[in-house]
Amino acid sequence: MNKLAIHGGPKTKTTPFGSGNRFGEAELMELKEALEQGTLFYHYGEKVKQFLHKFNEMYGVKYSVATSSGTAAIHVALGAAGVTAGDEVITSPITDQGTVIGILYQNAIPVFADVLPDTYNLDPASIEARITERTKAIVVVHLAGSPCDMDAIMAIARKHELKVIEDCAQSYLCYYKGKLTGTIGDYGCFSTNDFKHISTGDGGMVTVNSGREDDYAVTHAFADKNYQRFDHVVSRDIHHIAPNYRMTELQGAVGIAQLDKLTWICDTREKYGTRLIEGLSGIASVYPPKITEGGTSSFWFFLFRLDTEKLTGSVDDFVAALNAEGISCVRGYIPQPVYLQPLFQTKEAYPGTNYPFTLSEVSYEKGICPQAEEVLQTSVRIGISEFYTPGDIEEIIEAIAKVAAHMIKGGLS
Ligand SMILES: *Cc1c(COP(=O)(O)O)cnc(C)c1O
């Protein structure tokens, strides 16, 4: 076998990865129409309404609400679920900051449960172990497009009368036992920021899965200062605080065109991710991710683990060697679990005060979620794009196999 590129050997990947334009004529047409309306306000225009109508049809839900971001979508769902000061909300330590922001803005306390070592998603047993009389909701994160074990999680939630919010920012068109993620819990939250499967620049959606009109009304109002704007009636009967997280017509317009591409994007990513799992299975020291039983993934990125005991070098050495082969990658997804940030270590969400953490006795010490800490230390993340070619995927597999063969104890080099 050839020498590693990092040691002066030939690179595995010598041609550029497939690329393409995610925006085109369809987005331009929609934007033009939006501007020609003479209003960019969601309540007066038609674009956000059409966008949601299309999204609802794809997802088979009766109601959803548009928001200004995925972070906003999660905050809106928490507000609709009645999460308030002093409540505890259980969530995953391997996620985007956007998952916890709304919890803290409701003056509720994030509680981190551990993840499973192979799916990197919340472990139902760990969720149940963290439930106290303060627990109000669970925010599950379907990481990288891969569904959580929702039957087990929903059973725990029903038993303890907890609301379930699904963070689907990374999991468009993923199925769990025939159901789309985002339609299983009480609310499903999506992001259309510029890095997600589809982009409106920024934006988000919340599904209201009860299908009840009153639930929809509360959710809708929470994204709009608690003003109640329905049809031609606007009421400003304000009982509690709510933010302004409205989506504009410009975002709605781009979203309409982007939704037409979503099925192709997710199908292509699923095909590529599935091939990567297959291609990496059987490479000594490399563990591809496991997809929860009964689930499908639309692979927002691809995270695999290394058995460092079997390797001559560290995860960082592996990452450096793979980058040198022409496969851009990093260690982990986020550098460390969310609770190890200074924010949680000092319990200072708001400068100069420990509120709302003072309302509860939750610990954020290192070691509270050992699996999550281990996953982030021993995993490698590579990007997947719907614009890649099948050949690109084969070269990724080839490069990983080459690096692993060189770094395996008792192997080459
Ligand atoms: C992107 C993301 C968010 C936040 O979405 P924004 O639109 O950036 O606010 C929340 N949760 C997860 C898991 C994400 O990946």
Tab-separated table of C-alpha atoms and ligand atoms in Angstrom:
chain	number	residue	atom	x	y	z
A	1	MET	CA	0.000	0.000	0.000
A	2	ASN	CA	1.044	3.571	-0.720
A	3	LYS	CA	2.633	5.729	1.939
A	4	LEU	CA	0.302	8.099	3.774
A	5	ALA	CA	0.066	11.542	2.163
A	6	ILE	CA	1.074	13.060	5.492
A	7	HIS	CA	4.355	11.115	5.163
A	8	GLY	CA	4.925	12.231	1.573
A	9	GLY	CA	2.903	9.527	-0.197
A	10	PRO	CA	0.267	10.172	-2.884
A	11	LYS	CA	-3.037	11.777	-1.846
A	12	THR	CA	-6.147	9.607	-2.129
A	13	LYS	CA	-8.398	12.463	-3.248
A	14	THR	CA	-6.904	14.406	-6.132
A	15	THR	CA	-10.051	15.746	-7.809
A	16	PRO	CA	-12.409	18.347	-6.303
A	17	PHE	CA	-15.574	17.155	-4.574
A	18	GLY	CA	-18.803	17.586	-6.536
A	19	SER	CA	-20.431	20.968	-5.954
A	20	GLY	CA	-23.449	22.920	-7.157
A	21	ASN	CA	-25.719	25.911	-6.621
A	22	ARG	CA	-28.398	25.486	-4.012
A	23	PHE	CA	-30.323	28.588	-5.181
A	24	GLY	CA	-31.536	29.294	-8.693
A	25	GLU	CA	-34.293	30.732	-10.873
A	26	ALA	CA	-37.073	29.322	-8.707
A	27	GLU	CA	-35.868	31.239	-5.632
A	28	LEU	CA	-35.488	34.422	-7.722
A	29	MET	CA	-39.043	34.131	-9.064
A	30	GLU	CA	-40.448	33.639	-5.582
A	31	LEU	CA	-38.489	36.605	-4.218
A	32	LYS	CA	-39.706	38.810	-7.049
A	33	GLU	CA	-43.289	37.843	-6.318
A	34	ALA	CA	-42.778	38.508	-2.631
A	35	LEU	CA	-41.513	42.025	-3.322
A	36	GLU	CA	-44.322	42.702	-5.774
A	37	GLN	CA	-46.836	42.060	-3.015
A	38	GLY	CA	-45.907	45.464	-1.578
A	39	THR	CA	-45.526	43.934	1.890
A	40	LEU	CA	-42.950	41.666	3.472
A	41	PHE	CA	-45.034	41.059	6.600
A	42	TYR	CA	-46.087	37.441	7.068
A	43	HIS	CA	-49.586	38.304	8.192
A	44	TYR	CA	-50.382	40.416	5.107
A	45	GLY	CA	-48.414	38.497	2.457
A	46	GLU	CA	-48.895	35.017	1.013
A	47	LYS	CA	-45.336	33.617	0.957
A	48	VAL	CA	-44.922	32.467	4.557
A	49	LYS	CA	-48.460	31.054	4.408
A	50	GLN	CA	-47.662	29.116	1.203
A	51	PHE	CA	-44.373	27.931	2.635
A	52	LEU	CA	-46.076	26.539	5.740
A	53	HIS	CA	-48.887	25.029	3.689
A	54	LYS	CA	-46.347	23.149	1.581
A	55	PHE	CA	-44.335	22.091	4.628
A	56	ASN	CA	-47.521	20.880	6.387
A	57	GLU	CA	-48.446	18.789	3.344
A	58	MET	CA	-44.977	17.207	3.201
A	59	TYR	CA	-45.092	16.433	6.898
A	60	GLY	CA	-48.755	15.482	7.086
A	61	VAL	CA	-49.465	17.925	9.912
A	62	LYS	CA	-52.385	20.301	10.285
A	63	TYR	CA	-50.567	23.204	11.918
A	64	SER	CA	-47.107	24.700	11.999
A	65	VAL	CA	-45.669	28.124	12.831
A	66	ALA	CA	-42.845	29.942	11.012
A	67	THR	CA	-40.024	31.527	13.028
A	68	SER	CA	-36.909	33.614	12.492
A	69	SER	CA	-34.491	30.760	13.331
A	70	GLY	CA	-34.233	27.200	14.614
A	71	THR	CA	-33.257	28.555	18.023
A	72	ALA	CA	-36.435	30.631	17.918
A	73	ALA	CA	-38.465	27.560	16.904
A	74	ILE	CA	-37.271	25.690	19.999
A	75	HIS	CA	-37.980	28.681	22.242
A	76	VAL	CA	-41.474	28.956	20.764
A	77	ALA	CA	-42.139	25.245	21.381
A	78	LEU	CA	-40.962	25.608	24.983
A	79	GLY	CA	-43.240	28.610	25.445
A	80	ALA	CA	-46.164	26.726	23.929
A	81	ALA	CA	-45.417	23.757	26.178
A	82	GLY	CA	-45.760	26.046	29.187
A	83	VAL	CA	-42.111	25.806	30.285
A	84	THR	CA	-41.469	28.571	32.808
A	85	ALA	CA	-39.098	29.819	35.532
A	86	GLY	CA	-37.679	27.022	37.678
A	87	ASP	CA	-38.761	24.151	35.425
A	88	GLU	CA	-36.183	21.572	34.439
A	89	VAL	CA	-35.857	20.547	30.800
A	90	ILE	CA	-33.908	17.411	29.916
A	91	THR	CA	-31.855	17.511	26.727
A	92	SER	CA	-28.750	16.203	24.971
A	93	PRO	CA	-25.202	17.432	25.715
A	94	ILE	CA	-24.192	16.844	22.093
A	95	THR	CA	-26.041	19.560	20.240
A	96	ASP	CA	-26.025	23.112	18.920
A	97	GLN	CA	-26.221	26.006	21.368
A	98	GLY	CA	-29.629	26.781	19.873
A	99	THR	CA	-31.137	23.831	21.745
A	100	VAL	CA	-30.479	25.349	25.187
A	101	ILE	CA	-30.917	29.076	24.524
A	102	GLY	CA	-34.716	29.008	24.719
A	103	ILE	CA	-34.646	26.920	27.881
A	104	LEU	CA	-32.552	29.558	29.628
A	105	TYR	CA	-34.593	32.459	28.225
A	106	GLN	CA	-37.659	30.840	29.814
A	107	ASN	CA	-35.599	30.878	33.032
A	108	ALA	CA	-35.812	27.114	33.044
A	109	ILE	CA	-32.853	24.861	33.813
A	110	PRO	CA	-31.258	22.578	31.218
A	111	VAL	CA	-30.557	19.071	32.542
A	112	PHE	CA	-28.249	16.939	30.429
A	113	ALA	CA	-28.887	13.226	30.007
A	114	ASP	CA	-26.264	10.947	28.502
A	115	VAL	CA	-26.210	9.585	24.970
A	116	LEU	CA	-25.812	6.106	23.507
A	117	PRO	CA	-22.271	5.316	22.327
A	118	ASP	CA	-23.275	4.196	18.825
A	119	THR	CA	-26.176	6.471	17.755
A	120	TYR	CA	-24.870	9.508	19.732
A	121	ASN	CA	-28.535	10.252	20.581
A	122	LEU	CA	-30.184	10.497	24.016
A	123	ASP	CA	-30.226	7.289	26.039
A	124	PRO	CA	-33.824	6.753	27.290
A	125	ALA	CA	-32.566	5.173	30.542
A	126	SER	CA	-30.443	8.242	31.288
A	127	ILE	CA	-33.404	10.540	30.572
A	128	GLU	CA	-35.559	8.632	33.054
A	129	ALA	CA	-32.812	8.760	35.696
A	130	ARG	CA	-32.701	12.592	35.482
A	131	ILE	CA	-36.426	13.189	35.981
A	132	THR	CA	-37.344	15.115	39.145
A	133	GLU	CA	-40.572	16.753	40.311
A	134	ARG	CA	-39.375	19.911	38.535
A	135	THR	CA	-39.029	18.277	35.116
A	136	LYS	CA	-41.462	19.760	32.621
A	137	ALA	CA	-40.197	18.735	29.194
A	138	ILE	CA	-37.657	16.775	27.156
A	139	VAL	CA	-35.968	18.329	24.127
A	140	VAL	CA	-34.706	15.420	22.043
A	141	VAL	CA	-32.087	16.107	19.376
A	142	HIS	CA	-32.038	13.883	16.311
A	143	LEU	CA	-28.312	14.382	15.762
A	144	ALA	CA	-26.931	14.632	12.237
A	145	GLY	CA	-30.224	13.511	10.744
A	146	SER	CA	-30.494	10.313	12.732
A	147	PRO	CA	-33.633	9.597	14.790
A	148	CYS	CA	-33.714	9.069	18.564
A	149	ASP	CA	-35.323	5.982	20.074
A	150	MET	CA	-38.719	7.679	20.128
A	151	ASP	CA	-40.909	4.765	21.332
A	152	ALA	CA	-38.903	4.504	24.539
A	153	ILE	CA	-38.714	8.287	24.998
A	154	MET	CA	-42.438	8.851	24.385
A	155	ALA	CA	-43.305	6.069	26.845
A	156	ILE	CA	-41.192	7.762	29.551
A	157	ALA	CA	-42.709	11.157	28.762
A	158	ARG	CA	-46.280	9.869	28.943
A	159	LYS	CA	-45.571	8.042	32.193
A	160	HIS	CA	-44.193	11.212	33.829
A	161	GLU	CA	-46.548	13.620	32.014
A	162	LEU	CA	-43.758	15.506	30.256
A	163	LYS	CA	-43.929	17.447	27.012
A	164	VAL	CA	-41.634	16.269	24.219
A	165	ILE	CA	-40.048	18.757	21.832
A	166	GLU	CA	-38.120	17.341	18.884
A	167	ASP	CA	-35.104	19.341	17.711
A	168	CYS	CA	-35.120	18.444	14.005
A	169	ALA	CA	-32.709	21.177	12.907
A	170	GLN	CA	-30.436	18.435	11.536
A	171	SER	CA	-33.061	15.832	10.693
A	172	TYR	CA	-35.210	16.705	7.700
A	173	LEU	CA	-37.255	13.832	6.265
A	174	CYS	CA	-35.947	11.223	8.689
A	175	TYR	CA	-38.236	8.380	9.553
A	176	TYR	CA	-38.683	6.500	12.779
A	177	LYS	CA	-40.857	3.392	12.401
A	178	GLY	CA	-42.703	4.939	9.485
A	179	LYS	CA	-43.251	8.325	11.116
A	180	LEU	CA	-41.359	11.496	10.244
A	181	THR	CA	-39.214	12.947	13.017
A	182	GLY	CA	-40.849	16.188	14.071
A	183	THR	CA	-44.328	14.648	14.066
A	184	ILE	CA	-43.890	12.243	16.985
A	185	GLY	CA	-43.481	14.508	20.048
A	186	ASP	CA	-45.727	17.427	21.021
A	187	TYR	CA	-43.773	19.876	18.859
A	188	GLY	CA	-41.146	19.490	16.133
A	189	CYS	CA	-38.612	22.272	15.545
A	190	PHE	CA	-36.743	22.903	12.307
A	191	SER	CA	-34.035	25.332	11.178
A	192	THR	CA	-33.497	26.845	7.742
A	193	ASN	CA	-30.214	28.542	8.618
A	194	ASP	CA	-27.665	28.623	5.835
A	195	PHE	CA	-25.926	25.419	6.903
A	196	LYS	CA	-28.944	23.122	7.066
A	197	HIS	CA	-30.418	20.809	4.395
A	198	ILE	CA	-32.425	23.781	3.076
A	199	SER	CA	-31.698	27.464	3.608
A	200	THR	CA	-33.701	30.660	3.797
A	201	GLY	CA	-30.660	32.501	5.145
A	202	ASP	CA	-32.147	32.101	8.594
A	203	GLY	CA	-35.512	30.785	9.668
A	204	GLY	CA	-37.360	27.937	11.320
A	205	MET	CA	-40.629	26.075	11.745
A	206	VAL	CA	-42.520	24.507	14.644
A	207	THR	CA	-45.044	21.743	14.061
A	208	VAL	CA	-48.004	21.580	16.449
A	209	ASN	CA	-48.564	17.855	16.597
A	210	SER	CA	-51.644	17.789	18.803
A	211	GLY	CA	-53.447	19.225	15.780
A	212	ARG	CA	-55.576	21.223	18.256
A	213	GLU	CA	-56.542	24.750	17.296
A	214	ASP	CA	-55.991	26.153	20.800
A	215	ASP	CA	-52.479	24.649	20.911
A	216	TYR	CA	-51.757	26.185	17.503
A	217	ALA	CA	-53.068	29.579	18.661
A	218	VAL	CA	-50.748	29.611	21.694
A	219	THR	CA	-47.749	28.501	19.608
A	220	HIS	CA	-48.460	31.029	16.858
A	221	ALA	CA	-48.851	33.895	19.325
A	222	PHE	CA	-45.635	32.990	21.158
A	223	ALA	CA	-43.634	33.701	17.974
A	224	ASP	CA	-45.276	37.119	17.630
A	225	LYS	CA	-45.068	38.934	21.007
A	226	ASN	CA	-48.199	37.059	22.115
A	227	TYR	CA	-50.263	39.127	19.712
A	228	GLN	CA	-52.987	36.903	18.353
A	229	ARG	CA	-53.086	37.485	14.615
A	230	PHE	CA	-55.582	35.146	13.008
A	231	ASP	CA	-57.304	35.829	9.697
A	232	HIS	CA	-58.630	39.359	9.954
A	233	VAL	CA	-58.748	39.513	13.713
A	234	VAL	CA	-55.809	40.866	15.689
A	235	SER	CA	-55.967	40.782	19.449
A	236	ARG	CA	-53.358	42.212	21.802
A	237	ASP	CA	-54.620	40.540	24.934
A	238	ILE	CA	-51.206	40.006	26.583
A	239	HIS	CA	-50.965	37.860	29.724
A	240	HIS	CA	-47.324	36.705	29.517
A	241	ILE	CA	-44.108	37.724	27.826
A	242	ALA	CA	-43.227	36.302	24.402
A	243	PRO	CA	-40.533	37.305	21.914
A	244	ASN	CA	-40.840	38.535	18.334
A	245	TYR	CA	-39.556	35.651	16.219
A	246	ARG	CA	-41.515	36.328	13.030
A	247	MET	CA	-40.419	35.011	9.650
A	248	THR	CA	-40.439	37.564	6.817
A	249	GLU	CA	-41.969	37.080	3.379
A	250	LEU	CA	-38.475	37.017	1.850
A	251	GLN	CA	-37.565	33.949	3.870
A	252	GLY	CA	-40.938	32.349	3.164
A	253	ALA	CA	-40.461	32.929	-0.570
A	254	VAL	CA	-37.042	31.268	-0.693
A	255	GLY	CA	-38.395	28.478	1.514
A	256	ILE	CA	-41.135	27.613	-0.997
A	257	ALA	CA	-38.526	26.979	-3.693
A	258	GLN	CA	-36.193	25.177	-1.307
A	259	LEU	CA	-38.887	22.711	-0.204
A	260	ASP	CA	-39.118	21.487	-3.817
A	261	LYS	CA	-35.503	20.311	-3.514
A	262	LEU	CA	-35.746	18.779	-0.054
A	263	THR	CA	-36.701	15.235	-1.067
A	264	TRP	CA	-33.822	14.994	-3.542
A	265	ILE	CA	-31.391	16.469	-0.998
A	266	CYS	CA	-32.402	14.033	1.741
A	267	ASP	CA	-32.604	10.978	-0.555
A	268	THR	CA	-29.115	11.673	-1.905
A	269	ARG	CA	-27.657	12.191	1.564
A	270	GLU	CA	-29.336	9.027	2.808
A	271	LYS	CA	-27.840	7.043	-0.070
A	272	TYR	CA	-24.351	8.463	0.527
A	273	GLY	CA	-24.491	8.050	4.300
A	274	THR	CA	-25.740	4.485	4.010
A	275	ARG	CA	-22.926	3.669	1.582
A	276	LEU	CA	-20.366	5.202	3.977
A	277	ILE	CA	-21.658	3.028	6.832
A	278	GLU	CA	-21.433	-0.041	4.612
A	279	GLY	CA	-18.003	0.923	3.292
A	280	LEU	CA	-16.542	1.574	6.739
A	281	SER	CA	-17.959	-1.581	8.327
A	282	GLY	CA	-15.225	-4.107	8.678
A	283	ILE	CA	-12.347	-1.595	8.789
A	284	ALA	CA	-10.483	-2.482	11.991
A	285	SER	CA	-10.555	0.327	14.607
A	286	VAL	CA	-13.287	2.286	12.742
A	287	TYR	CA	-16.877	2.295	14.007
A	288	PRO	CA	-19.476	3.825	11.700
A	289	PRO	CA	-22.579	5.313	13.388
A	290	LYS	CA	-25.579	3.127	14.160
A	291	ILE	CA	-28.987	4.263	12.966
A	292	THR	CA	-31.684	3.642	15.599
A	293	GLU	CA	-33.699	0.523	14.865
A	294	GLY	CA	-36.607	1.325	12.565
A	295	GLY	CA	-35.024	4.613	11.563
A	296	THR	CA	-33.608	6.308	8.494
A	297	SER	CA	-31.135	9.206	8.452
A	298	SER	CA	-30.682	12.128	6.062
A	299	PHE	CA	-27.055	12.564	7.234
A	300	TRP	CA	-26.524	16.252	7.901
A	301	PHE	CA	-22.930	15.261	8.556
A	302	PHE	CA	-21.189	11.934	9.107
A	303	LEU	CA	-19.657	11.147	12.493
A	304	PHE	CA	-17.756	7.901	13.030
A	305	ARG	CA	-15.758	6.680	16.014
A	306	LEU	CA	-12.278	5.302	16.407
A	307	ASP	CA	-11.072	2.608	18.793
A	308	THR	CA	-7.943	4.413	19.990
A	309	GLU	CA	-6.761	1.297	21.864
A	310	LYS	CA	-6.184	-0.345	18.504
A	311	LEU	CA	-4.374	2.624	16.937
A	312	THR	CA	-0.745	3.658	17.085
A	313	GLY	CA	-1.685	7.351	17.135
A	314	SER	CA	-4.346	9.641	18.594
A	315	VAL	CA	-7.661	10.739	17.096
A	316	ASP	CA	-5.988	14.041	16.199
A	317	ASP	CA	-3.243	12.118	14.342
A	318	PHE	CA	-5.936	10.227	12.432
A	319	VAL	CA	-7.691	13.499	11.568
A	320	ALA	CA	-4.423	15.072	10.386
A	321	ALA	CA	-3.629	12.046	8.201
A	322	LEU	CA	-7.129	11.987	6.693
A	323	ASN	CA	-7.000	15.720	5.921
A	324	ALA	CA	-3.658	15.159	4.194
A	325	GLU	CA	-5.335	12.492	2.040
A	326	GLY	CA	-7.655	15.237	0.776
A	327	ILE	CA	-10.664	14.405	2.987
A	328	SER	CA	-11.480	17.416	5.097
A	329	CYS	CA	-12.494	16.388	8.622
A	330	VAL	CA	-12.343	17.421	12.283
A	331	ARG	CA	-12.422	15.651	15.648
A	332	GLY	CA	-15.882	15.467	17.236
A	333	TYR	CA	-18.894	17.587	16.386
A	334	ILE	CA	-18.671	20.281	19.023
A	335	PRO	CA	-15.373	20.376	20.966
A	336	GLN	CA	-16.930	19.231	24.251
A	337	PRO	CA	-20.381	18.557	25.739
A	338	VAL	CA	-22.521	21.686	26.085
A	339	TYR	CA	-22.396	21.586	29.909
A	340	LEU	CA	-18.609	22.044	29.930
A	341	GLN	CA	-18.959	25.562	28.518
A	342	PRO	CA	-18.066	28.407	30.907
A	343	LEU	CA	-21.760	29.397	30.890
A	344	PHE	CA	-22.697	26.184	32.732
A	345	GLN	CA	-19.467	25.840	34.689
A	346	THR	CA	-19.976	29.259	36.285
A	347	LYS	CA	-23.779	28.973	36.132
A	348	GLU	CA	-23.881	32.472	34.735
A	349	ALA	CA	-26.382	32.603	31.883
A	350	TYR	CA	-27.040	36.269	32.652
A	351	PRO	CA	-23.962	38.318	33.686
A	352	GLY	CA	-23.682	38.944	37.404
A	353	THR	CA	-26.332	36.460	38.536
A	354	ASN	CA	-26.696	32.682	38.915
A	355	TYR	CA	-30.424	32.858	38.261
A	356	PRO	CA	-32.180	30.639	37.137
A	357	PHE	CA	-29.688	27.942	38.248
A	358	THR	CA	-30.327	28.977	41.871
A	359	LEU	CA	-33.830	27.506	41.531
A	360	SER	CA	-32.510	23.948	41.247
A	361	GLU	CA	-29.543	21.781	42.251
A	362	VAL	CA	-28.473	20.550	38.855
A	363	SER	CA	-24.819	19.581	38.389
A	364	TYR	CA	-22.744	20.342	35.312
A	365	GLU	CA	-19.556	18.687	36.544
A	366	LYS	CA	-17.251	16.901	34.155
A	367	GLY	CA	-18.235	13.239	34.133
A	368	ILE	CA	-22.027	13.642	34.372
A	369	CYS	CA	-22.415	12.278	30.827
A	370	PRO	CA	-19.405	9.977	30.314
A	371	GLN	CA	-20.610	8.540	27.002
A	372	ALA	CA	-21.104	11.996	25.494
A	373	GLU	CA	-17.631	13.069	26.616
A	374	GLU	CA	-16.136	9.889	25.159
A	375	VAL	CA	-18.017	10.210	21.837
A	376	LEU	CA	-16.714	13.745	21.281
A	377	GLN	CA	-13.139	12.716	22.129
A	378	THR	CA	-13.054	9.661	19.877
A	379	SER	CA	-15.068	10.637	16.822
A	380	VAL	CA	-14.243	12.103	13.446
A	381	ARG	CA	-16.678	14.274	11.501
A	382	ILE	CA	-16.715	14.503	7.750
A	383	GLY	CA	-19.124	16.561	5.663
A	384	ILE	CA	-21.668	15.082	3.276
A	385	SER	CA	-23.191	17.067	0.437
A	386	GLU	CA	-25.957	16.196	-1.988
A	387	PHE	CA	-23.669	17.621	-4.668
A	388	TYR	CA	-20.977	14.999	-4.068
A	389	THR	CA	-20.670	12.275	-6.681
A	390	PRO	CA	-20.819	8.545	-5.839
A	391	GLY	CA	-17.105	8.486	-6.712
A	392	ASP	CA	-16.402	11.086	-4.017
A	393	ILE	CA	-17.978	8.763	-1.454
A	394	GLU	CA	-15.853	5.824	-2.612
A	395	GLU	CA	-12.716	7.949	-2.254
A	396	ILE	CA	-13.712	8.960	1.284
A	397	ILE	CA	-14.003	5.258	2.168
A	398	GLU	CA	-10.686	4.502	0.464
A	399	ALA	CA	-8.902	7.285	2.354
A	400	ILE	CA	-10.291	6.210	5.748
A	401	ALA	CA	-9.336	2.590	5.039
A	402	LYS	CA	-5.813	3.703	4.059
A	403	VAL	CA	-5.269	5.791	7.193
A	404	ALA	CA	-6.682	3.036	9.428
A	405	ALA	CA	-4.469	0.393	7.786
A	406	HIS	CA	-1.381	2.512	8.439
A	407	MET	CA	-2.325	3.385	11.987
A	408	ILE	CA	-3.541	0.005	13.215
A	409	LYS	CA	-1.266	-1.538	15.858
A	410	GLY	CA	0.893	-4.259	14.332
A	411	GLY	CA	-0.066	-3.070	10.844
A	412	LEU	CA	1.719	-1.106	8.130
A	413	SER	CA	4.232	1.767	8.582
B	1	LIG	C1	-28.778	24.581	13.763
B	1	LIG	C2	-29.299	23.998	15.002
B	1	LIG	C3	-30.097	24.720	15.903
B	1	LIG	C4	-30.310	26.193	15.807
B	1	LIG	O1	-30.797	26.635	14.593
B	1	LIG	P1	-30.528	28.171	14.166
B	1	LIG	O2	-31.424	28.321	12.982
B	1	LIG	O3	-29.082	28.308	13.847
B	1	LIG	O4	-30.956	29.039	15.283
B	1	LIG	C5	-30.633	24.053	16.993
B	1	LIG	N1	-30.409	22.754	17.213
B	1	LIG	C6	-29.629	22.033	16.398
B	1	LIG	C7	-29.423	20.592	16.703
B	1	LIG	C8	-29.034	22.620	15.270
B	1	LIG	O5	-28.246	21.898	14.485
